Amino acid sequence: SLDDDDGEASAEGPVVGERQDADLSVRLPLRKLDELLTLFGDIIVNRSVVEERMGRLANMVRDSILSSDRLRDIGSQLDRQFETPMMLNGRNNNPMGGNRAVAPKFGGVVSGPNATPTDPDHRQWDALEMDQYGEFHRLSRGLVEGATDANSLSTEMEVLIREMEVALLRESRLSSRFQDSLLKARLVPLSSLVPRLYRAIRAIAVKYGKEFDLFIDGDDTEIDRGVYEDIAAPMLHLVRNAIFHGIETPDERLAAGKPVQGQIVISAHNEGTQLVVSVRDDGRGLNAAAIRSMAQARGLIDSFAQLSDREVINLIFQPGFSTAETITEEAGRGVGLDVVRDTLNRLRGNVEVDATVGQGSTFTLSIPISLQIQRVVLVRVADQTYALPLELVAQLVLLDYYPRAEGTTPALDVQGTRYPLVHMASYLNLMPSPISGNTPALLINSGTRHWALLVDAIAGRQEIVAKSLGPHLKNVPTVSGATVLGNGQVVLILDPLEMLTRPPRNANAGPVIPPPGTVLPMDQNNARGAVLGDQRVSLRPPAVATARPVPASPGGGVRTTPYILVVDDSPSVRRVVSATLKNAGWEVLTARDGQEALEIVAQRIPVGILLDIEMPRMDGYELMAALRKQPTYGDIPLIVLTSRAATKHQQRALQLGADAYVVKPYQDDQLLTTLNELVHVRPNGDPR
């Protein structure tokens, strides 16, 4: 019946609803997730390429707006300069040649060489007004209109670029959300490791008659599956050590006034992109004196070595070290904490120990949550770009903005902590740049050790996809991988902790770091700050920087990096020549004519000038004569870059003081060779 059907339907309805609401799941091999992450990494690289191309396109559109504005100004100047004289002359002269137009009395335009005016008084019209409607004026007006149209199109393109940048920003946010979801799919809770740890502790406790309570804090903390597999062995070793070496027997604990049951606490939490796991016990702790004696007996340290207790305790991570008096299945074989440290180093993490005799020990592990997609800081060293994991950099500072620490070796005093100064180039067997007051430094922390790592420049901050170097290069010291930037450049990813724990490769070739109290020159380019991502981040720490006098250049400007001045009235020539010089490492300023060039030189003296001959307002000949008349500018190398190849032009330029004469078209290598022969400093300011 219908009632029965309705009843069956109503009875089955909730069941169907429950199935629809059930939390369905599928089993997915880890390899598939890795493939998705690899594809997403390619998306990130492609996005970087698009962002870089967008930046270049935006610069080109801005240049086109300036060019169209200049064309419009030229057209307007032509109108103003020629309109009045031609009206007053009353002559039918046409400076551009060709047809002229006559305005009839009743409207319309009659044009052509055989045009017959319809107005009997056309001579009066022609003398007073007709020439302003001639071919020359039409061309000049057309020039203005064309430039205006080009400006309008460029403005519309600029608006479109801004809209595309907003879309890219939205896509970046969506990609970040997708990345988070994808990474979470690889995460497993740390609680899944607890049963293995408990079984290991319990087996040792039963064997040696010890009692304990195991507490877990943050067991819902999640970690990448690959990292989870790697961290399992170090965690097992630490909890075994806690029960075997740390927790005392019940009699010993009662004698020490402790509860019979020892406590082992495992805690885990996330700090940014790092997983922090600690294993703490309330047992014997670590005896620095006993460790020192054992290390001396094994020849790990000299008997006269002056080490602090913390440095002595860290000797337990040395290979072959053990404090066990007898060799058992659990201890005494010298294989243990050194493996823990090596595993953490391989994972780009670190391990720290804090112990007090009679109160217990705490081992803290810090591991990156994921190893594939990273945030890095890009640095420049000896004209090379390198990437350092951002989570390992505590702070970016400038060398002269923190007080110098006292001691035999140069160091910074950062809020009471001593950071020895080391130059990254010395560890990479590269020649470092000279030290200045604004040399950037990266503060690196590893447990109780600290470094201020000097670099030539901060190139930015970026999210990258770490790529493996393959089996043949995977064991290269200090290199953890590589990445491809948006411009196609391949950049090595370095591990600063591993690098700094090794001796410098060219310590003797490193820069001389002046002692405390030395007034260092300031580089105003670096003083503006480092560009990190889309924002310019100041490297000056708050409430620490002090104002200091800055040496001035002969022209009255602030001493800065050397630059080349390009003087040409053609925007395309300025752009092409500037690009060639910038690719060679030079800073470049440009001027449209000689007058503008003199204004720039008065503010900041260049190390060389490339100039054209034919320019408005002040041409190249006049500019050379003006520069050579003043002793301050008499030694600036002048290179004429022109299409005029006649001998008389070359002789005139050499008479006025030109140092070289280059005829367009030219080869980039030819121009750079000529420049290097005349300019006696390198782009970074070093003498040749």
C-alpha positions as a printed Julia matrix, in Angstrom:
688×3 Matrix{Float64}:
  0.0    0.0     0.0
  0.95   3.62   -0.19
  1.15   3.78    3.56
  3.55   0.86    3.64
  5.71   2.46    0.96
  5.77   5.7     2.88
  6.67   3.85    6.01
  9.54   2.07    4.32
 10.76   5.25    2.81
 10.65   7.04    6.12
 12.37   4.15    7.82
 15.2    4.06    5.3
 15.49   7.83    5.04
 17.54   8.37    8.18
 19.89   5.54    7.21
 20.63   7.2     3.88
 21.12  10.51    5.65
 23.54   8.97    8.1
 25.57   7.5     5.24
 25.72  10.89    3.54
 26.9   12.58    6.72
 29.49   9.91    7.5
 33.14  11.04    7.47
 34.35   9.07    4.47
 38.06   8.41    3.99
 40.33   6.81    1.42
 43.73   5.16    1.69
 46.3    7.09   -0.3
 49.93   6.01   -0.72
 52.47   8.52    0.54
 54.03   8.49   -2.91
 50.87  10.06   -4.35
 51.03  12.89   -1.82
 54.67  13.42   -2.71
 53.7   13.7    -6.38
 51.08  16.32   -5.49
 53.64  18.26   -3.47
 56.06  18.12   -6.38
 53.39  19.49   -8.72
 52.56  22.2    -6.23
 56.24  23.05   -6.03
 56.26  23.56   -9.79
 53.23  25.84   -9.39
 55.15  27.95   -6.86
 58.13  28.23   -9.22
 55.83  29.2   -12.09
 54.12  31.79   -9.89
 57.52  33.3    -9.11
 58.22  33.5   -12.84
 54.88  35.24  -13.46
 55.52  37.72  -10.63
 58.96  38.52  -12.03
 57.55  39.02  -15.54
 54.77  41.19  -14.14
 57.32  43.39  -12.44
 59.23  43.83  -15.69
 56.02  44.58  -17.59
 55.01  47.19  -15.02
 58.4   48.9   -15.43
 58.05  48.9   -19.21
 54.56  50.42  -19.01
 55.85  53.16  -16.72
 58.63  53.87  -19.22
 56.1   54.02  -22.06
 54.03  56.55  -20.09
 57.1   58.73  -19.65
 57.93  58.42  -23.37
 54.4   59.35  -24.47
 54.42  62.3   -22.06
 57.67  63.45  -23.62
 56.26  63.15  -27.15
 53.2   65.13  -26.12
 55.41  67.85  -24.64
 57.44  67.99  -27.85
 54.29  68.39  -29.93
 53.03  71.14  -27.66
 56.37  72.94  -27.85
 56.3   72.76  -31.64
 52.85  74.33  -31.66
 53.88  77.13  -29.31
 57.18  77.91  -31.03
 55.99  77.9   -34.64
 52.35  79.04  -34.47
 52.83  82.75  -33.72
 55.78  83.41  -36.1
 53.97  81.78  -38.99
 50.81  83.81  -38.34
 52.76  87.08  -38.25
 54.92  86.38  -41.28
 51.85  86.15  -43.49
 53.76  83.93  -45.84
 52.63  80.71  -47.34
 55.76  78.89  -46.26
 55.52  75.37  -45.01
 58.57  74.13  -43.15
 57.5   70.54  -43.66
 56.88  70.93  -47.39
 53.98  69.31  -49.24
 50.41  70.57  -49.42
 49.01  73.52  -47.57
 45.41  74.07  -46.57
 43.26  77.18  -47.04
 40.23  77.88  -44.88
 37.17  78.97  -46.86
 34.89  81.66  -45.51
 31.91  79.41  -45.04
 33.63  76.44  -43.49
 35.36  73.39  -44.86
 38.96  72.95  -45.89
 40.27  73.07  -49.42
 43.69  71.52  -49.67
 46.2   70.62  -52.34
 48.71  72.4   -54.5
 46.04  73.53  -57.0
 43.4   74.42  -54.45
 41.36  77.5   -55.31
 40.25  79.62  -52.36
 36.57  80.46  -52.2
 37.16  83.62  -50.17
 38.15  86.7   -52.21
 40.05  88.05  -49.19
 42.03  84.86  -48.77
 45.3   86.81  -48.77
 44.3   88.51  -45.5
 43.24  85.16  -44.02
 46.44  83.6   -45.27
 48.59  86.29  -43.7
 46.89  86.29  -40.34
 45.47  82.82  -39.77
 45.79  80.36  -42.61
 49.29  79.09  -41.89
 48.2   77.74  -38.51
 46.1   75.21  -40.41
 48.98  74.14  -42.64
 50.49  70.69  -43.01
 53.13  71.38  -40.36
 50.5   72.19  -37.77
 48.46  69.16  -38.67
 51.5   66.97  -38.15
 52.35  68.59  -34.82
 48.76  68.29  -33.65
 48.76  64.67  -34.8
 51.92  64.1   -32.8
 50.24  65.48  -29.68
 47.1   63.44  -30.26
 49.07  60.25  -30.92
 51.12  60.77  -27.78
 47.95  61.39  -25.8
 46.4   58.19  -27.16
 49.56  56.24  -26.31
 49.5   57.71  -22.82
 45.87  56.69  -22.38
 46.6   53.14  -23.53
 49.59  52.92  -21.19
 47.46  54.17  -18.32
 44.84  51.53  -19.06
 47.58  48.9   -19.17
 48.85  50.13  -15.83
 45.37  49.73  -14.33
 45.15  46.24  -15.84
 48.54  45.34  -14.37
 47.39  46.46  -10.93
 44.3   44.28  -11.3
 46.49  41.36  -12.32
 48.72  41.97   -9.31
 45.65  41.83   -7.07
 44.63  38.58   -8.78
 48.13  37.2    -8.24
 47.94  38.15   -4.58
 44.6   36.37   -4.3
 46.07  33.35   -6.08
 48.99  33.42   -3.67
 46.64  33.31   -0.7
 44.68  30.43   -2.24
 47.93  28.62   -2.97
 48.99  29.05    0.64
 45.7   27.56    1.82
 46.05  24.7    -0.65
 49.62  24.17    0.49
 48.54  24.03    4.13
 45.83  21.5     3.32
 48.23  19.4     1.27
 50.87  19.42    3.97
 48.31  18.53    6.61
 47.42  15.46    4.57
 50.99  14.26    5.17
 50.88  14.97    8.88
 50.45  12.29   11.51
 49.85  12.91   15.23
 52.82  12.39   17.51
 50.54  10.33   19.76
 50.93   7.4    17.34
 54.55   7.13   18.52
 53.64   6.96   22.22
 52.86   3.2    22.38
 56.31   2.37   20.97
 57.97   4.67   23.48
 55.98   3.27   26.39
 56.85  -0.33   25.51
 60.56   0.53   25.32
 60.51   2.3    28.71
 58.48  -0.41   30.4
 60.78  -3.22   29.21
 63.84  -1.5    30.72
 62.0   -0.54   33.92
 60.88  -4.12   34.54
 64.36  -5.47   33.79
 66.12  -3.15   36.26
 63.38  -2.85   38.87
 62.52   0.8    38.31
 59.13   2.45   38.6
 57.95   5.38   36.51
 55.01   7.45   35.35
 54.9    8.59   31.72
 53.18  11.91   30.96
 52.42  13.16   27.45
 51.8   16.85   26.77
 50.77  17.87   23.26
 50.28  14.38   21.88
 47.89  15.82   19.29
 50.78  17.76   17.72
 51.22  16.7    14.11
 54.39  16.13   12.1
 55.26  15.28    8.52
 55.21  11.53    7.9
 58.75  11.51    6.53
 60.08  13.43    9.52
 58.05  11.16   11.82
 59.91   8.09   10.56
 63.28   9.8    11.01
 62.56  11.09   14.51
 61.3    7.79   15.9
 64.79   6.36   16.54
 66.16   9.47   18.36
 63.03   9.61   20.52
 63.38   5.93   21.43
 66.99   6.47   22.41
 66.19   9.49   24.57
 63.43   7.75   26.53
 65.66   4.69   27.01
 68.37   6.97   28.38
 65.83   8.64   30.65
 64.82   5.36   32.3
 68.27   3.7    32.24
 70.62   6.61   33.08
 68.21   9.11   34.61
 65.57   7.47   36.79
 67.03   5.95   39.98
 65.98   2.7    41.65
 63.22   2.98   44.28
 65.75   2.74   47.14
 67.92   5.47   45.65
 64.93   7.74   45.15
 63.72   7.23   48.73
 67.22   8.02   50.01
 67.23  11.22   47.94
 63.81  12.23   49.28
 62.05  11.65   45.96
 58.85   9.72   45.22
 59.42   6.06   44.42
 58.02   6.47   40.96
 60.11   8.56   38.61
 58.53  10.92   36.13
 59.22  11.05   32.41
 57.45  13.87   30.56
 57.29  14.06   26.77
 55.97  17.38   25.47
 55.53  18.6    21.91
 54.35  21.82   20.3
 54.8   23.81   17.11
 56.81  27.03   16.97
 56.24  28.54   13.55
 57.62  26.04   11.04
 59.44  24.08   13.76
 58.33  21.09   15.81
 59.77  21.28   19.33
 59.83  18.01   21.31
 61.32  17.66   24.78
 62.02  14.59   26.92
 62.34  15.44   30.62
 62.97  13.24   33.65
 63.38  13.95   37.37
 66.27  11.53   37.86
 69.99  11.86   38.51
 70.72  14.6    36.04
 74.15  14.92   34.42
 77.34  15.21   36.45
 79.68  17.59   34.63
 82.69  16.48   36.69
 82.14  12.81   35.84
 81.66  13.66   32.17
 84.87  15.72   32.17
 86.84  12.84   33.73
 85.43  10.33   31.26
 86.18  12.64   28.32
 89.76  13.11   29.48
 90.18   9.38   29.96
 88.95   8.74   26.4
 91.15  11.51   24.99
 88.26  13.66   23.85
 89.57  16.75   25.63
 92.89  17.88   27.05
 93.3   17.85   30.79
 94.11  21.56   30.66
 91.07  22.49   28.56
 89.08  25.36   30.05
 85.47  24.36   29.42
 82.3   25.54   31.11
 79.93  22.98   32.62
 77.53  23.48   29.7
 80.3   22.84   27.19
 81.36  19.75   29.14
 77.8   18.4    29.18
 77.62  18.77   25.4
 80.5   16.29   25.14
 77.93  13.5    25.56
 77.09  14.02   21.88
 80.63  13.04   20.83
 80.96   9.7    18.98
 81.94   6.82   21.23
 81.14   8.63   24.47
 79.37   6.71   27.26
 79.17   7.08   31.05
 77.91   3.53   31.62
 80.24   1.51   33.85
 79.29  -1.82   32.27
 78.33  -2.82   28.76
 74.74  -4.02   28.49
 72.12  -4.3    25.82
 70.87  -0.83   26.76
 74.13   1.14   27.25
 77.89   1.16   27.4
 78.7    0.6    23.73
 79.3    4.26   22.86
 76.57   4.36   20.23
 73.76   6.73   21.1
 73.56  10.49   21.47
 75.96  11.12   18.59
 73.45   9.32   16.37
 70.69  11.53   17.79
 72.68  14.65   16.95
 73.6   13.42   13.45
 69.96  12.59   12.71
 68.83  16.05   13.83
 71.54  17.7    11.72
 70.4   15.74    8.68
 66.85  16.97    9.3
 68.15  20.57    9.62
 67.2   20.54   13.29
 69.15  20.67   16.51
 69.22  19.11   19.98
 69.88  20.88   23.28
 70.39  19.48   26.76
 69.8   21.11   30.13
 70.6   19.13   33.27
 71.07  19.63   37.01
 72.72  17.05   39.24
 70.12  15.28   41.36
 67.16  17.03   39.7
 66.97  15.55   36.23
 67.66  16.27   32.58
 65.78  17.78   29.65
 66.59  17.05   26.01
 64.92  19.4    23.52
 64.66  18.6    19.82
 63.78  21.19   17.14
 62.84  19.86   13.7
 61.28  21.52   10.64
 57.67  20.4    10.21
 58.16  19.94    6.45
 61.34  19.75    4.38
 60.03  20.4     0.85
 58.43  23.86    0.87
 60.48  26.37    2.83
 60.75  30.06    3.53
 64.27  31.3     2.98
 66.24  34.52    3.13
 68.3   35.21    0.0
 71.77  36.66    0.57
 74.51  37.88   -1.75
 78.13  36.86   -1.13
 80.89  37.65   -3.64
 78.35  38.21   -6.45
 76.71  34.84   -5.71
 73.18  34.3    -4.36
 72.48  31.74   -1.65
 69.37  30.73    0.3
 69.32  30.18    4.06
 66.3   28.7     5.9
 64.48  31.59    7.53
 63.65  29.6    10.67
 67.38  29.34   11.45
 67.9   33.13   11.29
 67.02  34.77   14.59
 67.4   38.36   13.38
 68.74  40.55   10.56
 70.92  43.42   11.77
 73.51  45.87   10.52
 77.07  45.59   11.77
 77.39  49.04   13.29
 73.95  49.25   14.91
 74.82  47.06   17.89
 77.66  47.73   20.34
 80.82  45.69   19.95
 81.47  43.07   22.62
 84.74  43.04   24.5
 87.12  40.15   23.95
 90.0   38.87   21.87
 87.8   38.13   18.84
 85.39  40.57   17.14
 81.8   40.11   18.3
 78.49  41.94   18.67
 76.78  42.48   21.99
 73.1   41.87   21.24
 71.05  42.48   24.38
 73.73  40.95   26.57
 74.48  37.97   24.3
 77.87  37.73   22.6
 77.71  36.99   18.85
 81.17  36.34   17.31
 81.54  37.97   13.89
 82.26  35.61   10.99
 82.04  36.24    7.25
 80.08  33.76    5.17
 82.56  34.11    2.29
 85.31  32.63    4.47
 83.34  29.38    4.79
 82.61  29.19    1.05
 86.19  29.82   -0.11
 85.13  33.12   -1.7
 86.67  36.57   -1.54
 84.51  38.74    0.76
 83.72  42.38    0.17
 85.15  45.1     2.43
 83.44  45.59    5.77
 81.4   48.78    6.27
 79.2   50.05    9.04
 76.12  48.89    7.16
 77.3   45.4     6.31
 74.32  43.08    6.97
 74.66  40.35    9.58
 72.43  37.35   10.24
 72.16  36.31   13.88
 72.28  32.51   14.1
 71.54  30.56   17.3
 72.23  26.9    17.99
 71.69  26.0    21.61
 74.26  27.92   23.61
 76.28  28.88   20.53
 75.73  32.13   18.66
 77.13  33.7    15.49
 76.78  36.98   13.62
 77.13  35.85   10.0
 78.27  38.7     7.73
 77.09  38.82    4.1
 77.45  41.36    1.3
 73.72  42.08    0.91
 70.24  40.83    1.74
 68.5   39.97   -1.56
 65.05  39.24   -0.15
 62.78  36.68    1.44
 60.91  34.07   -0.55
 58.92  30.87   -0.35
 60.75  28.21   -2.34
 60.55  24.55   -3.21
 63.64  22.66   -2.09
 65.0   20.29   -4.72
 67.38  17.43   -4.06
 70.8   17.59   -5.71
 70.65  13.9    -6.5
 72.61  10.96   -5.11
 75.97  12.21   -6.39
 75.81  15.56   -4.58
 73.59  14.79   -1.61
 76.55  14.61    0.79
 78.14  17.94   -0.15
 78.95  19.68    3.17
 76.69  22.6     4.21
 74.52  22.24    1.05
 71.04  20.89    1.81
 69.5   21.35   -1.64
 68.77  23.83   -4.39
 65.89  25.87   -5.74
 64.96  27.78   -8.89
 64.01  31.45   -8.56
 61.44  33.24  -10.67
 64.1   34.58  -13.05
 65.38  31.05  -13.72
 68.43  31.37  -11.49
 69.46  28.19   -9.64
 70.34  28.93   -6.01
 71.95  26.59   -3.49
 70.24  26.16   -0.11
 72.84  26.21    2.66
 72.65  24.89    6.2
 74.22  27.65    8.32
 74.44  25.45   11.43
 76.48  22.8     9.65
 78.56  25.47    7.91
 79.43  27.34   11.09
 80.42  24.21   12.99
 83.12  23.57   10.38
 86.42  25.49   10.18
 86.56  28.33    7.62
 87.99  27.27    4.27
 89.92  30.5     3.71
 90.14  32.11    7.13
 93.3   34.02    6.16
 91.6   35.57    3.13
 88.7   36.92    5.12
 88.08  40.64    5.64
 89.72  42.39    8.51
 86.98  43.13   11.04
 87.99  46.32   12.9
 88.13  46.22   16.7
 85.48  47.86   18.91
 85.39  51.64   18.72
 86.41  51.84   15.06
 84.25  54.23   13.02
 83.24  52.29    9.93
 82.1   53.9     6.65
 78.37  53.82    6.06
 76.79  52.58    2.85
 73.57  54.51    2.36
 72.17  51.91   -0.04
 72.21  49.27    2.69
 71.09  51.79    5.3
 67.73  52.04    3.61
 67.02  48.47    4.65
 66.63  45.08    3.09
 63.82  44.2     0.73
 62.03  41.16    2.17
 59.16  39.92    0.03
 56.86  42.83   -0.86
 57.98  45.02    2.02
 61.14  46.94    2.77
 62.2   45.91    6.24
 64.52  48.15    8.19
 67.61  46.43    9.56
 67.99  49.06   12.25
 66.97  47.6    15.64
 64.66  49.86   17.67
 66.07  51.98   20.47
 69.62  50.81   19.73
 70.8   52.81   16.72
 72.67  56.02   17.36
 73.16  58.89   14.96
 76.73  59.21   13.67
 78.39  61.6    11.23
 78.52  60.31    7.67
 81.45  61.28    5.41
 80.47  63.34    2.4
 81.61  63.16   -1.2
 83.38  66.08   -2.93
 80.11  66.98   -4.6
 78.36  67.42   -1.29
 76.38  64.18   -1.5
 76.57  61.21    0.8
 79.29  58.67    0.06
 77.59  55.76   -1.69
 78.45  52.96   -4.06
 80.0   53.98   -7.4
 77.7   54.51  -10.36
 77.78  55.19  -14.1
 75.85  58.12  -15.59
 74.21  57.52  -18.99
 73.27  60.71  -20.87
 71.11  60.34  -23.99
 67.9   61.95  -25.19
 66.56  58.6   -26.45
 64.66  56.6   -23.8
 65.31  53.34  -25.64
 69.07  53.97  -25.73
 69.1   54.87  -22.05
 67.16  51.73  -21.24
 69.35  49.38  -23.33
 72.66  50.83  -22.12
 71.46  50.85  -18.51
 70.44  47.19  -18.75
 73.88  46.25  -20.09
 75.65  48.07  -17.26
 73.32  46.72  -14.57
 73.89  43.17  -15.78
 77.61  43.83  -15.32
 76.95  44.81  -11.7
 76.96  48.61  -12.0
 74.54  51.04  -10.44
 73.24  53.34  -13.2
 71.64  56.79  -13.27
 70.33  58.41  -16.46
 69.89  61.93  -17.82
 68.0   63.15  -20.89
 70.42  65.92  -21.84
 73.57  67.71  -20.73
 71.79  70.15  -18.45
 70.09  67.36  -16.5
 73.41  65.5   -16.35
 75.14  68.49  -14.72
 72.41  68.65  -12.08
 72.94  64.96  -11.24
 76.74  65.26  -11.16
 76.47  68.21   -8.77
 74.61  65.99   -6.3
 76.71  62.84   -6.7
 79.9   62.36   -8.69
 79.91  59.32  -11.01
 82.93  57.14  -11.72
 82.22  57.37  -15.45
 79.87  59.07  -17.95
 78.5   57.67  -21.23
 77.06  60.5   -23.33
 75.5   61.16  -26.71
 76.41  64.16  -28.89
 73.06  65.36  -30.23
 70.75  66.29  -27.34
 68.32  69.16  -26.61
 69.12  72.1   -24.3
 72.79  71.12  -23.85
 74.45  68.72  -26.3
 77.35  66.37  -25.63
 80.03  68.81  -26.77
 78.76  71.49  -24.4
 78.52  68.98  -21.55
 82.12  67.83  -22.01
 83.34  71.42  -22.13
 81.43  72.29  -18.95
 82.79  69.26  -17.08
 86.41  69.74  -18.13
 86.35  73.4   -17.02
 85.79  72.36  -13.38
 88.72  70.68  -11.57
 86.34  68.61   -9.42
 85.0   66.81  -12.5
 88.15  66.9   -14.61
 89.13  63.28  -13.96
 85.75  61.67  -14.69
 86.15  59.28  -17.66
 83.97  60.47  -20.55
 82.87  57.93  -23.18
 81.03  59.3   -26.21
 78.33  56.91  -27.45
 76.94  58.21  -30.75
 75.91  57.28  -34.27
 78.12  60.05  -35.73
 81.14  58.23  -37.17
 82.71  61.12  -39.1
 86.31  61.99  -38.27
 85.47  65.63  -37.54
 83.04  64.57  -34.79
 85.65  62.3   -33.22
 88.33  65.0   -33.35
 85.99  67.55  -31.8
 85.1   65.16  -28.96
 88.74  64.33  -28.22
 89.65  68.04  -28.22
 86.98  68.65  -25.57
 88.34  65.9   -23.31
 86.6   62.66  -24.31
 88.46  59.54  -23.21
 86.83  57.17  -25.7
 84.57  57.35  -28.75
 82.16  54.45  -29.38
 80.05  54.44  -32.55
 76.57  52.92  -32.61
 75.74  50.14  -33.22
 78.21  48.61  -30.8
 78.83  45.28  -29.09
 78.12  45.04  -25.37
 81.52  43.42  -24.76
 83.23  46.29  -26.58
 81.47  48.88  -24.45
 82.17  47.05  -21.17
 85.83  46.53  -22.08
 86.24  50.23  -22.83
 84.52  51.12  -19.57
 86.66  48.75  -17.5
 89.84  50.18  -19.05
 88.91  53.73  -18.07
 87.14  53.25  -14.72
 89.58  52.25  -12.0
 87.09  50.84   -9.5
 84.84  47.79   -9.54
 81.05  48.03   -9.25
 81.29  47.22   -5.52
 83.83  49.99   -4.93
 86.99  47.85   -4.79
 90.0   49.21   -6.7
 90.97  47.35   -9.85
